[in-house]
Amino acid sequence: MEATFLYIAAVLSLPLVAAKYKYPALIYGLIILVILNIIRIAGLFLAKIHYPSIFEFLHLHGGVVIFMMISIVMWLIWVQWVMKKDKCAPMKAAILKFSEFLICYLICLGLFTQSFIGNAI
């Protein structure tokens, strides 16, 4: 769920992008993420049956981190597509690139905090 909300927030909060580019990204992105989440849940079910010793790790860490990374990659692909489609002016392209960097940095910081520091407390 967090990865899906992250993707939605990243798409909606990107500055200087027309709504005509955001709506398809939201629709197709949500469809892809829902399908991948169903596959993830099925994988967790199989892991619980066949490998119960690693289920806890896969559920709390593996699936969350991989799903977040998929959301980030999908968002980055979308940003690159928007920049090509919109034929961005240099200033607009610079703002989009900075937004890419900033959001990826914050996501990675959040993943690190949740995965490592959050469990130590």
mmCIF file of C-alpha atoms in Angstrom:
data_model
loop_
_atom_site.group_PDB
_atom_site.id
_atom_site.type_symbol
_atom_site.label_atom_id
_atom_site.label_comp_id
_atom_site.label_asym_id
_atom_site.label_seq_id
_atom_site.Cartn_x
_atom_site.Cartn_y
_atom_site.Cartn_z
ATOM 1 C CA MET A 1 0.000 0.000 0.000
ATOM 2 C CA GLU A 2 2.753 2.459 0.874
ATOM 3 C CA ALA A 3 4.393 2.042 -2.518
ATOM 4 C CA THR A 4 1.108 2.711 -4.309
ATOM 5 C CA PHE A 5 0.450 5.853 -2.278
ATOM 6 C CA LEU A 6 4.033 6.940 -2.860
ATOM 7 C CA TYR A 7 3.585 6.563 -6.610
ATOM 8 C CA ILE A 8 0.313 8.526 -6.557
ATOM 9 C CA ALA A 9 1.852 11.299 -4.464
ATOM 10 C CA ALA A 10 4.947 11.498 -6.682
ATOM 11 C CA VAL A 11 2.880 11.755 -9.867
ATOM 12 C CA LEU A 12 0.472 14.329 -8.442
ATOM 13 C CA SER A 13 3.121 16.478 -6.805
ATOM 14 C CA LEU A 14 5.439 16.845 -9.771
ATOM 15 C CA PRO A 15 5.461 20.531 -10.695
ATOM 16 C CA LEU A 16 4.882 21.965 -14.162
ATOM 17 C CA VAL A 17 3.315 18.813 -15.622
ATOM 18 C CA ALA A 18 -0.066 19.074 -17.306
ATOM 19 C CA ALA A 19 -2.951 16.976 -16.043
ATOM 20 C CA LYS A 20 -3.224 15.305 -19.446
ATOM 21 C CA TYR A 21 0.059 13.536 -18.631
ATOM 22 C CA LYS A 22 -0.795 12.781 -15.011
ATOM 23 C CA TYR A 23 -4.117 10.980 -15.542
ATOM 24 C CA PRO A 24 -2.770 8.185 -17.783
ATOM 25 C CA ALA A 25 0.181 7.728 -15.422
ATOM 26 C CA LEU A 26 -2.189 7.319 -12.489
ATOM 27 C CA ILE A 27 -4.509 4.904 -14.272
ATOM 28 C CA TYR A 28 -1.853 2.666 -15.835
ATOM 29 C CA GLY A 29 0.453 2.913 -12.833
ATOM 30 C CA LEU A 30 -2.266 1.856 -10.406
ATOM 31 C CA ILE A 31 -3.252 -1.071 -12.619
ATOM 32 C CA ILE A 32 0.357 -2.258 -12.811
ATOM 33 C CA LEU A 33 0.926 -1.836 -9.075
ATOM 34 C CA VAL A 34 -2.281 -3.685 -8.156
ATOM 35 C CA ILE A 35 -1.329 -6.613 -10.403
ATOM 36 C CA LEU A 36 2.196 -6.693 -8.990
ATOM 37 C CA ASN A 37 0.813 -6.547 -5.451
ATOM 38 C CA ILE A 38 -1.396 -9.566 -6.137
ATOM 39 C CA ILE A 39 1.668 -11.420 -7.450
ATOM 40 C CA ARG A 40 3.598 -10.362 -4.330
ATOM 41 C CA ILE A 41 0.850 -11.662 -2.055
ATOM 42 C CA ALA A 42 0.737 -14.965 -3.948
ATOM 43 C CA GLY A 43 4.510 -15.206 -3.558
ATOM 44 C CA LEU A 44 4.201 -14.593 0.159
ATOM 45 C CA PHE A 45 1.576 -17.320 0.376
ATOM 46 C CA LEU A 46 3.890 -19.773 -1.370
ATOM 47 C CA ALA A 47 6.819 -18.705 0.808
ATOM 48 C CA LYS A 48 4.740 -19.325 3.941
ATOM 49 C CA ILE A 49 3.914 -22.837 2.749
ATOM 50 C CA HIS A 50 7.315 -23.898 1.389
ATOM 51 C CA TYR A 51 9.800 -21.697 3.291
ATOM 52 C CA PRO A 52 8.198 -20.621 6.587
ATOM 53 C CA SER A 53 11.566 -19.625 8.064
ATOM 54 C CA ILE A 54 12.028 -16.735 5.598
ATOM 55 C CA PHE A 55 8.387 -15.638 5.389
ATOM 56 C CA GLU A 56 8.735 -12.988 8.101
ATOM 57 C CA PHE A 57 11.742 -11.404 6.400
ATOM 58 C CA LEU A 58 10.106 -11.441 2.964
ATOM 59 C CA HIS A 59 6.903 -9.973 4.323
ATOM 60 C CA LEU A 60 8.451 -7.169 6.379
ATOM 61 C CA HIS A 61 11.528 -6.283 4.338
ATOM 62 C CA GLY A 62 11.921 -7.996 0.985
ATOM 63 C CA GLY A 63 8.515 -7.305 -0.459
ATOM 64 C CA VAL A 64 8.315 -3.752 0.863
ATOM 65 C CA VAL A 65 11.703 -2.696 -0.458
ATOM 66 C CA ILE A 66 11.252 -4.360 -3.847
ATOM 67 C CA PHE A 67 7.766 -2.924 -4.245
ATOM 68 C CA MET A 68 9.031 0.571 -3.344
ATOM 69 C CA MET A 69 11.832 0.242 -5.869
ATOM 70 C CA ILE A 70 9.340 -0.793 -8.568
ATOM 71 C CA SER A 71 7.240 2.283 -7.765
ATOM 72 C CA ILE A 72 10.287 4.528 -8.002
ATOM 73 C CA VAL A 73 11.376 3.032 -11.317
ATOM 74 C CA MET A 74 7.862 3.366 -12.734
ATOM 75 C CA TRP A 75 7.761 7.002 -11.670
ATOM 76 C CA LEU A 76 11.191 7.723 -13.172
ATOM 77 C CA ILE A 77 10.141 6.119 -16.460
ATOM 78 C CA TRP A 78 7.037 8.293 -16.460
ATOM 79 C CA VAL A 79 9.046 11.479 -15.803
ATOM 80 C CA GLN A 80 11.376 10.658 -18.696
ATOM 81 C CA TRP A 81 8.350 10.013 -20.932
ATOM 82 C CA VAL A 82 6.802 13.360 -19.941
ATOM 83 C CA MET A 83 10.040 15.189 -20.674
ATOM 84 C CA LYS A 84 10.225 13.681 -24.175
ATOM 85 C CA LYS A 85 6.536 14.132 -24.914
ATOM 86 C CA ASP A 86 6.313 17.697 -23.597
ATOM 87 C CA LYS A 87 9.576 18.847 -25.225
ATOM 88 C CA CYS A 88 10.509 20.641 -22.034
ATOM 89 C CA ALA A 89 12.236 23.985 -22.003
ATOM 90 C CA PRO A 90 15.672 23.890 -20.303
ATOM 91 C CA MET A 91 14.421 25.454 -17.058
ATOM 92 C CA LYS A 92 11.424 23.119 -16.859
ATOM 93 C CA ALA A 93 13.688 20.115 -17.536
ATOM 94 C CA ALA A 94 16.055 21.249 -14.773
ATOM 95 C CA ILE A 95 13.169 21.513 -12.298
ATOM 96 C CA LEU A 96 11.936 18.041 -13.266
ATOM 97 C CA LYS A 97 15.437 16.583 -12.882
ATOM 98 C CA PHE A 98 15.835 18.196 -9.456
ATOM 99 C CA SER A 99 12.406 16.848 -8.454
ATOM 100 C CA GLU A 100 13.534 13.370 -9.545
ATOM 101 C CA PHE A 101 16.650 13.612 -7.419
ATOM 102 C CA LEU A 102 14.878 15.028 -4.380
ATOM 103 C CA ILE A 103 12.048 12.497 -4.354
ATOM 104 C CA CYS A 104 14.417 9.554 -4.910
ATOM 105 C CA TYR A 105 16.661 10.800 -2.108
ATOM 106 C CA LEU A 106 13.761 11.140 0.314
ATOM 107 C CA ILE A 107 12.406 7.712 -0.614
ATOM 108 C CA CYS A 108 15.779 6.043 -0.142
ATOM 109 C CA LEU A 109 16.218 7.808 3.180
ATOM 110 C CA GLY A 110 12.768 6.607 4.256
ATOM 111 C CA LEU A 111 13.503 3.034 3.169
ATOM 112 C CA PHE A 112 16.777 3.028 5.072
ATOM 113 C CA THR A 113 15.121 4.414 8.169
ATOM 114 C CA GLN A 114 12.217 1.953 8.032
ATOM 115 C CA SER A 115 14.306 -1.131 7.233
ATOM 116 C CA PHE A 116 17.285 -0.687 9.503
ATOM 117 C CA ILE A 117 16.860 1.972 12.146
ATOM 118 C CA GLY A 118 13.141 1.299 12.740
ATOM 119 C CA ASN A 119 13.837 -2.322 13.632
ATOM 120 C CA ALA A 120 16.669 -1.474 16.012
ATOM 121 C CA ILE A 121 14.383 0.584 18.241
#
